[in-house]
Short mmCIF file of C-alpha atoms in Angstrom, two decimals:
data_model
loop_
_atom_site.label_atom_id
_atom_site.label_comp_id
_atom_site.label_asym_id
_atom_site.label_seq_id
_atom_site.Cartn_x
_atom_site.Cartn_y
_atom_site.Cartn_z
CA MET A 180 266.75 -128.55 77.92
CA GLU A 181 269.80 -130.79 77.69
CA ASN A 182 271.12 -129.57 74.33
CA ILE A 183 271.36 -125.83 73.79
CA VAL A 184 272.53 -126.31 70.16
CA GLU A 185 271.43 -129.10 67.82
CA LEU A 186 272.50 -129.64 64.23
CA LYS A 187 270.70 -132.48 62.48
CA ASN A 188 272.01 -133.81 59.16
CA VAL A 189 273.37 -130.36 58.25
CA THR A 190 275.14 -130.03 54.90
CA LYS A 191 276.74 -126.98 53.29
CA LYS A 192 278.52 -127.29 49.94
CA PHE A 193 281.12 -124.98 48.43
CA LYS A 194 283.33 -125.42 45.40
CA GLY A 195 286.00 -127.86 46.51
CA PHE A 196 284.75 -128.20 50.10
CA SER A 197 281.66 -129.20 52.02
CA VAL A 198 280.37 -129.78 55.53
CA ASN A 199 278.65 -133.14 55.27
CA ASN A 200 275.69 -134.52 57.21
CA MET A 201 276.71 -132.82 60.46
CA ASN A 202 275.01 -134.03 63.64
CA LEU A 203 276.26 -131.95 66.54
CA GLN A 204 274.89 -131.35 70.03
CA VAL A 205 276.16 -128.76 72.51
CA LYS A 206 275.08 -129.53 76.06
CA GLN A 207 273.72 -126.77 78.27
CA GLY A 208 275.90 -125.61 81.17
CA TYR A 209 279.19 -127.03 79.86
CA VAL A 210 282.25 -125.98 77.86
CA THR A 211 282.45 -127.73 74.50
CA GLY A 212 285.78 -127.48 72.70
CA PHE A 213 285.47 -127.53 68.91
CA ILE A 214 288.74 -128.75 67.39
CA GLY A 215 290.14 -129.48 63.95
CA ALA A 216 292.89 -128.31 61.65
CA ASN A 217 292.54 -125.06 59.73
CA GLY A 218 290.14 -125.71 56.86
CA ALA A 219 288.34 -128.55 58.65
CA GLY A 220 285.02 -126.69 58.57
CA LYS A 221 284.89 -125.20 62.07
CA SER A 222 284.27 -121.59 60.99
CA THR A 223 281.65 -122.69 58.44
CA THR A 224 279.84 -124.61 61.17
CA ILE A 225 279.96 -121.63 63.55
CA LYS A 226 278.61 -119.32 60.83
CA MET A 227 275.68 -121.70 60.34
CA ILE A 228 275.05 -121.81 64.10
CA MET A 229 275.04 -117.99 64.04
CA ASN A 230 272.76 -117.96 60.95
CA LEU A 231 275.40 -116.07 58.96
CA LEU A 232 275.33 -118.97 56.49
CA ARG A 233 272.27 -121.02 55.60
CA PRO A 234 272.70 -124.79 55.31
CA ASP A 235 271.83 -126.47 52.02
CA ALA A 236 270.14 -129.27 53.93
CA GLY A 237 269.40 -130.26 57.52
CA GLU A 238 268.04 -128.54 60.60
CA ILE A 239 269.60 -126.17 63.16
CA ASN A 240 267.97 -125.41 66.50
CA LEU A 241 269.22 -123.23 69.36
CA PHE A 242 267.42 -123.19 72.71
CA GLY A 243 264.89 -125.50 71.06
CA LEU A 244 264.05 -122.78 68.50
CA ASP A 245 264.75 -122.38 64.77
CA TYR A 246 265.96 -119.27 62.99
CA LYS A 247 263.08 -119.14 60.52
CA LYS A 248 260.62 -118.07 63.22
CA HIS A 249 262.77 -116.99 66.16
CA GLU A 250 265.95 -115.29 64.89
CA LYS A 251 265.75 -112.23 67.17
CA ALA A 252 264.89 -114.31 70.26
CA ILE A 253 267.82 -116.66 69.57
CA LYS A 254 270.37 -113.91 68.97
CA GLU A 255 269.30 -112.12 72.16
CA ARG A 256 270.66 -115.13 74.04
CA ILE A 257 273.99 -115.54 72.15
CA GLY A 258 277.27 -113.74 72.74
CA PHE A 259 279.89 -114.03 69.99
CA VAL A 260 283.56 -113.54 70.84
CA TYR A 261 285.85 -113.25 67.84
CA ASP A 262 289.66 -113.20 67.80
CA GLY A 263 289.87 -109.68 66.37
CA ASN A 264 288.04 -106.38 65.99
CA VAL A 265 284.55 -106.85 64.53
CA PHE A 266 283.67 -103.19 65.12
CA PHE A 267 284.50 -100.09 63.11
CA GLU A 268 288.05 -99.31 64.19
CA GLY A 269 287.36 -95.58 64.66
CA LEU A 270 284.80 -96.25 67.41
CA ASN A 271 285.56 -96.36 71.11
CA LEU A 272 283.80 -98.55 73.66
CA LYS A 273 281.46 -95.76 74.73
CA ASP A 274 280.31 -95.38 71.09
CA ILE A 275 279.96 -99.14 70.67
CA LYS A 276 277.88 -99.43 73.83
CA ARG A 277 275.57 -96.68 72.60
CA ILE A 278 275.05 -98.57 69.31
CA VAL A 279 274.85 -102.11 70.69
CA ALA A 280 272.92 -101.71 73.96
CA PRO A 281 269.51 -100.85 72.43
CA ALA A 282 269.58 -104.10 70.41
CA TYR A 283 269.36 -106.19 73.60
CA LYS A 284 266.44 -106.05 76.01
CA HIS A 285 268.57 -107.55 78.79
CA TRP A 286 271.49 -105.14 78.39
CA ASP A 287 272.94 -104.15 81.79
CA ASP A 288 275.04 -100.98 81.90
CA LYS A 289 276.33 -101.77 85.37
CA VAL A 290 277.63 -105.18 84.27
CA PHE A 291 279.23 -103.61 81.17
CA HIS A 292 281.19 -101.10 83.24
CA GLN A 293 282.17 -103.79 85.75
CA TYR A 294 283.79 -105.83 82.97
CA ILE A 295 285.41 -102.80 81.35
CA GLU A 296 287.01 -102.08 84.72
CA LYS A 297 287.89 -105.75 85.37
CA PHE A 298 289.52 -106.05 81.94
CA GLU A 299 291.26 -102.66 82.32
CA LEU A 300 289.91 -101.43 78.98
CA PRO A 301 290.00 -97.69 78.11
CA ILE A 302 286.45 -96.61 77.31
CA ASN A 303 287.36 -93.48 75.33
CA LYS A 304 290.15 -94.81 73.10
CA SER A 305 289.37 -96.01 69.58
CA MET A 306 289.37 -99.75 68.92
CA LYS A 307 292.23 -99.40 66.43
CA THR A 308 294.55 -98.66 69.38
CA PHE A 309 293.60 -101.95 71.09
CA SER A 310 295.81 -105.01 70.99
CA LYS A 311 294.32 -108.28 69.76
CA GLY A 312 293.84 -109.40 73.35
CA MET A 313 292.10 -106.16 74.31
CA GLN A 314 289.77 -106.46 71.30
CA MET A 315 288.86 -109.98 72.38
CA LYS A 316 288.20 -108.77 75.93
CA ALA A 317 285.97 -106.00 74.56
CA SER A 318 283.92 -108.58 72.61
CA LEU A 319 283.60 -110.70 75.73
CA ALA A 320 282.54 -107.71 77.88
CA ILE A 321 279.77 -106.91 75.40
CA ALA A 322 278.61 -110.55 75.29
CA LEU A 323 278.43 -110.72 79.09
CA SER A 324 276.62 -107.40 79.40
CA HIS A 325 273.47 -108.66 77.71
CA GLN A 326 273.43 -111.82 79.84
CA ALA A 327 274.21 -114.17 76.96
CA GLU A 328 273.38 -117.77 77.83
CA LEU A 329 275.48 -119.22 75.00
CA ILE A 330 278.94 -117.77 74.36
CA ILE A 331 280.45 -118.78 71.02
CA MET A 332 284.18 -118.20 70.69
CA ASP A 333 285.96 -118.63 67.36
CA GLU A 334 289.73 -119.09 67.87
CA PRO A 335 289.78 -116.56 70.77
CA THR A 336 293.29 -117.48 71.96
CA ALA A 337 295.00 -117.45 68.54
CA GLY A 338 297.87 -114.97 68.53
CA LEU A 339 297.67 -114.25 72.26
CA ASP A 340 300.69 -114.54 74.52
CA PRO A 341 300.72 -117.44 77.02
CA ILE A 342 300.04 -115.25 80.07
CA PHE A 343 297.00 -113.62 78.49
CA ARG A 344 295.73 -117.03 77.33
CA ARG A 345 295.98 -118.32 80.90
CA GLU A 346 294.07 -115.26 82.17
CA LEU A 347 291.33 -115.83 79.61
CA LEU A 348 290.95 -119.51 80.50
CA ASN A 349 290.73 -118.64 84.21
CA LEU A 350 288.04 -116.08 83.40
CA LEU A 351 286.04 -118.62 81.40
CA GLN A 352 286.22 -121.05 84.31
CA GLU A 353 284.85 -118.32 86.61
CA LEU A 354 281.97 -117.66 84.20
CA MET A 355 280.91 -121.31 84.35
CA ILE A 356 280.63 -121.53 88.14
CA ASP A 357 276.94 -120.59 88.39
CA GLY A 358 275.95 -123.14 85.72
CA ASN A 359 273.85 -120.64 83.74
CA ARG A 360 276.15 -120.33 80.75
CA THR A 361 277.28 -122.57 77.94
CA ILE A 362 280.53 -122.01 76.04
CA PHE A 363 281.28 -123.30 72.54
CA PHE A 364 285.00 -122.78 72.02
CA SER A 365 286.59 -123.29 68.59
CA THR A 366 290.37 -123.61 68.58
CA HIS A 367 293.32 -125.42 67.06
CA ILE A 368 295.35 -124.77 70.25
CA THR A 369 294.24 -127.97 71.92
CA THR A 370 296.24 -127.48 75.14
CA ASP A 371 293.78 -124.71 76.09
CA LEU A 372 290.97 -127.24 76.16
CA ASP A 373 292.75 -129.68 78.48
CA ARG A 374 292.14 -127.14 81.24
CA ILE A 375 288.55 -126.03 80.67
CA ALA A 376 286.60 -128.31 78.30
CA ASP A 377 283.91 -130.74 79.41
CA TYR A 378 283.20 -132.03 75.90
CA ILE A 379 285.25 -132.22 72.71
CA ALA A 380 283.79 -132.08 69.20
CA PHE A 381 286.41 -132.98 66.59
CA MET A 382 285.96 -132.08 62.95
CA GLN A 383 288.04 -133.14 59.96
CA ASN A 384 287.52 -132.53 56.24
CA GLY A 385 283.98 -131.26 56.76
CA GLU A 386 282.85 -134.19 58.89
CA LEU A 387 282.34 -134.62 62.62
CA VAL A 388 284.69 -137.41 63.76
CA PHE A 389 283.39 -137.51 67.33
CA ASN A 390 281.62 -135.49 70.02
CA GLN A 391 282.50 -136.95 73.41
CA SER A 392 283.12 -135.93 77.01
CA ILE A 393 286.76 -135.19 77.75
CA HIS A 394 286.64 -138.14 80.14
CA ASP A 395 285.48 -140.51 77.40
CA VAL A 396 288.16 -139.23 75.02
CA ALA A 397 290.81 -140.01 77.66
CA GLU A 398 289.26 -143.43 78.33
CA ASN A 399 288.97 -144.47 74.68
CA TYR A 400 291.92 -142.95 72.80
CA ALA A 401 295.56 -143.85 73.38
CA LEU A 402 298.95 -144.04 71.69
CA VAL A 403 300.27 -147.56 71.25
CA LYS A 404 303.97 -148.36 70.69
CA GLY A 405 305.50 -151.71 69.76
CA GLY A 406 307.63 -153.72 67.39
CA LEU A 407 306.90 -153.97 63.67
CA ASP A 408 306.68 -157.75 63.96
CA LEU A 409 303.39 -157.34 65.84
CA LEU A 410 301.65 -155.75 62.85
CA ASP A 411 299.62 -157.60 60.25
CA ARG A 412 296.34 -157.06 58.44
CA ASP A 413 294.29 -158.24 61.42
CA THR A 414 296.15 -156.55 64.28
CA GLU A 415 296.14 -153.19 62.47
CA LYS A 416 292.33 -153.17 62.72
CA ALA A 417 292.79 -152.08 66.35
CA PHE A 418 294.12 -148.71 65.17
CA VAL A 419 292.87 -145.51 63.59
CA HIS A 420 296.26 -144.95 61.92
CA VAL A 421 299.72 -146.47 62.18
CA HIS A 422 303.07 -144.71 61.84
CA ARG A 423 306.00 -147.03 61.07
CA ALA A 424 309.67 -146.33 61.73
CA SER A 425 312.78 -148.50 61.65
CA THR A 426 312.63 -148.81 65.45
CA GLY A 427 308.97 -149.91 65.58
CA PHE A 428 305.47 -148.50 65.23
CA GLU A 429 303.39 -145.85 66.98
CA ALA A 430 299.63 -145.86 66.43
CA LEU A 431 296.43 -144.26 67.63
CA THR A 432 293.61 -146.43 68.91
CA LYS A 433 290.10 -145.42 69.89
CA ASN A 434 289.53 -148.72 71.71
CA ILE A 435 292.10 -149.36 74.44
CA GLN A 436 290.46 -152.59 75.54
CA ALA A 437 290.65 -154.02 72.01
CA VAL A 438 294.39 -153.28 71.96
CA LYS A 439 294.89 -155.02 75.30
CA ASN A 440 292.90 -158.02 74.06
CA THR A 441 294.92 -158.19 70.83
CA PHE A 442 298.44 -157.44 72.05
CA GLY A 443 298.43 -158.18 75.78
CA ASP A 444 301.56 -156.72 77.42
CA THR A 445 303.68 -156.76 74.24
CA VAL A 446 302.94 -153.07 73.54
CA VAL A 447 303.22 -149.80 75.48
CA ILE A 448 299.99 -147.83 75.89
CA GLU A 449 300.20 -144.09 76.62
CA ARG A 450 297.67 -141.29 77.00
CA ALA A 451 296.86 -139.56 73.70
CA SER A 452 296.60 -135.77 73.81
CA LEU A 453 294.04 -133.96 71.66
CA GLU A 454 296.94 -132.88 69.45
CA ASP A 455 297.97 -136.53 69.03
CA ILE A 456 294.43 -137.43 68.02
CA MET A 457 294.24 -134.64 65.43
CA TYR A 458 297.67 -135.59 64.04
CA TYR A 459 296.89 -139.28 63.60
CA PHE A 460 293.46 -138.73 62.10
CA LYS A 461 294.99 -136.35 59.57
CA GLY A 462 297.47 -139.10 58.68
CA GLY A 463 294.64 -141.14 57.24
CA VAL A 464 291.47 -142.52 58.74
CA GLN A 465 291.54 -146.30 58.79
CA HIS A 466 289.31 -148.87 60.49
CA VAL A 467 287.15 -146.17 62.14
#
């Protein structure tokens, strides 16, 4: 099974916003970073993948199964890691384990306690005493204790200090070593993904702009800088969006070779970060 998650022509409409005709694949055994500005539709998409929202149209399959017939089997194989406390704040981890463990046939008490110890989490203190980072670690410990094959993380590093973020990213890299897990990682902190992502899915205004390997993103997208005299209606077709200043222009291209063919050595071509790509697409999608 190459794709562990498949969305085919998925649409969900709300008043004033919609996810439109989404076609998304998440490849098994890799880390897919899911990026986009706040309000782009990332959380809506994740809720549909989790079957917390039903699409108005289209088809969603996980592990080659659909929720209509296989909801319990699918959710047995998913671990969801949220950026805050999704449990009743008066409970401690021992209580939560007692409630959660029977829901999973592959729950492993030994693994649970190994992660509680590894993450240095107090098992008898209530969740309301946990920091945001500790709450996220608790969610991850629970996900790993029932041998989740797909770990879905919705903004897990938001609000965490840089040291804790680095620790989390190192941990995620360790989890991927055996090749048995897939991680779908939603974030607007794109620098986190430079270190761990294999694929990047970029969403804007309810639409999927691209879903490419991190290598292909680096190969295709670049920042281009040059003089204003180089721009006209035809040459601008090489760019997604152009920013003009009195000193010249800076633009994003998704076709480096086309820029080289058009401008030769009259422009400077630099690597575009994921943040650059999000910024320029938000500036206005042109010639895409």
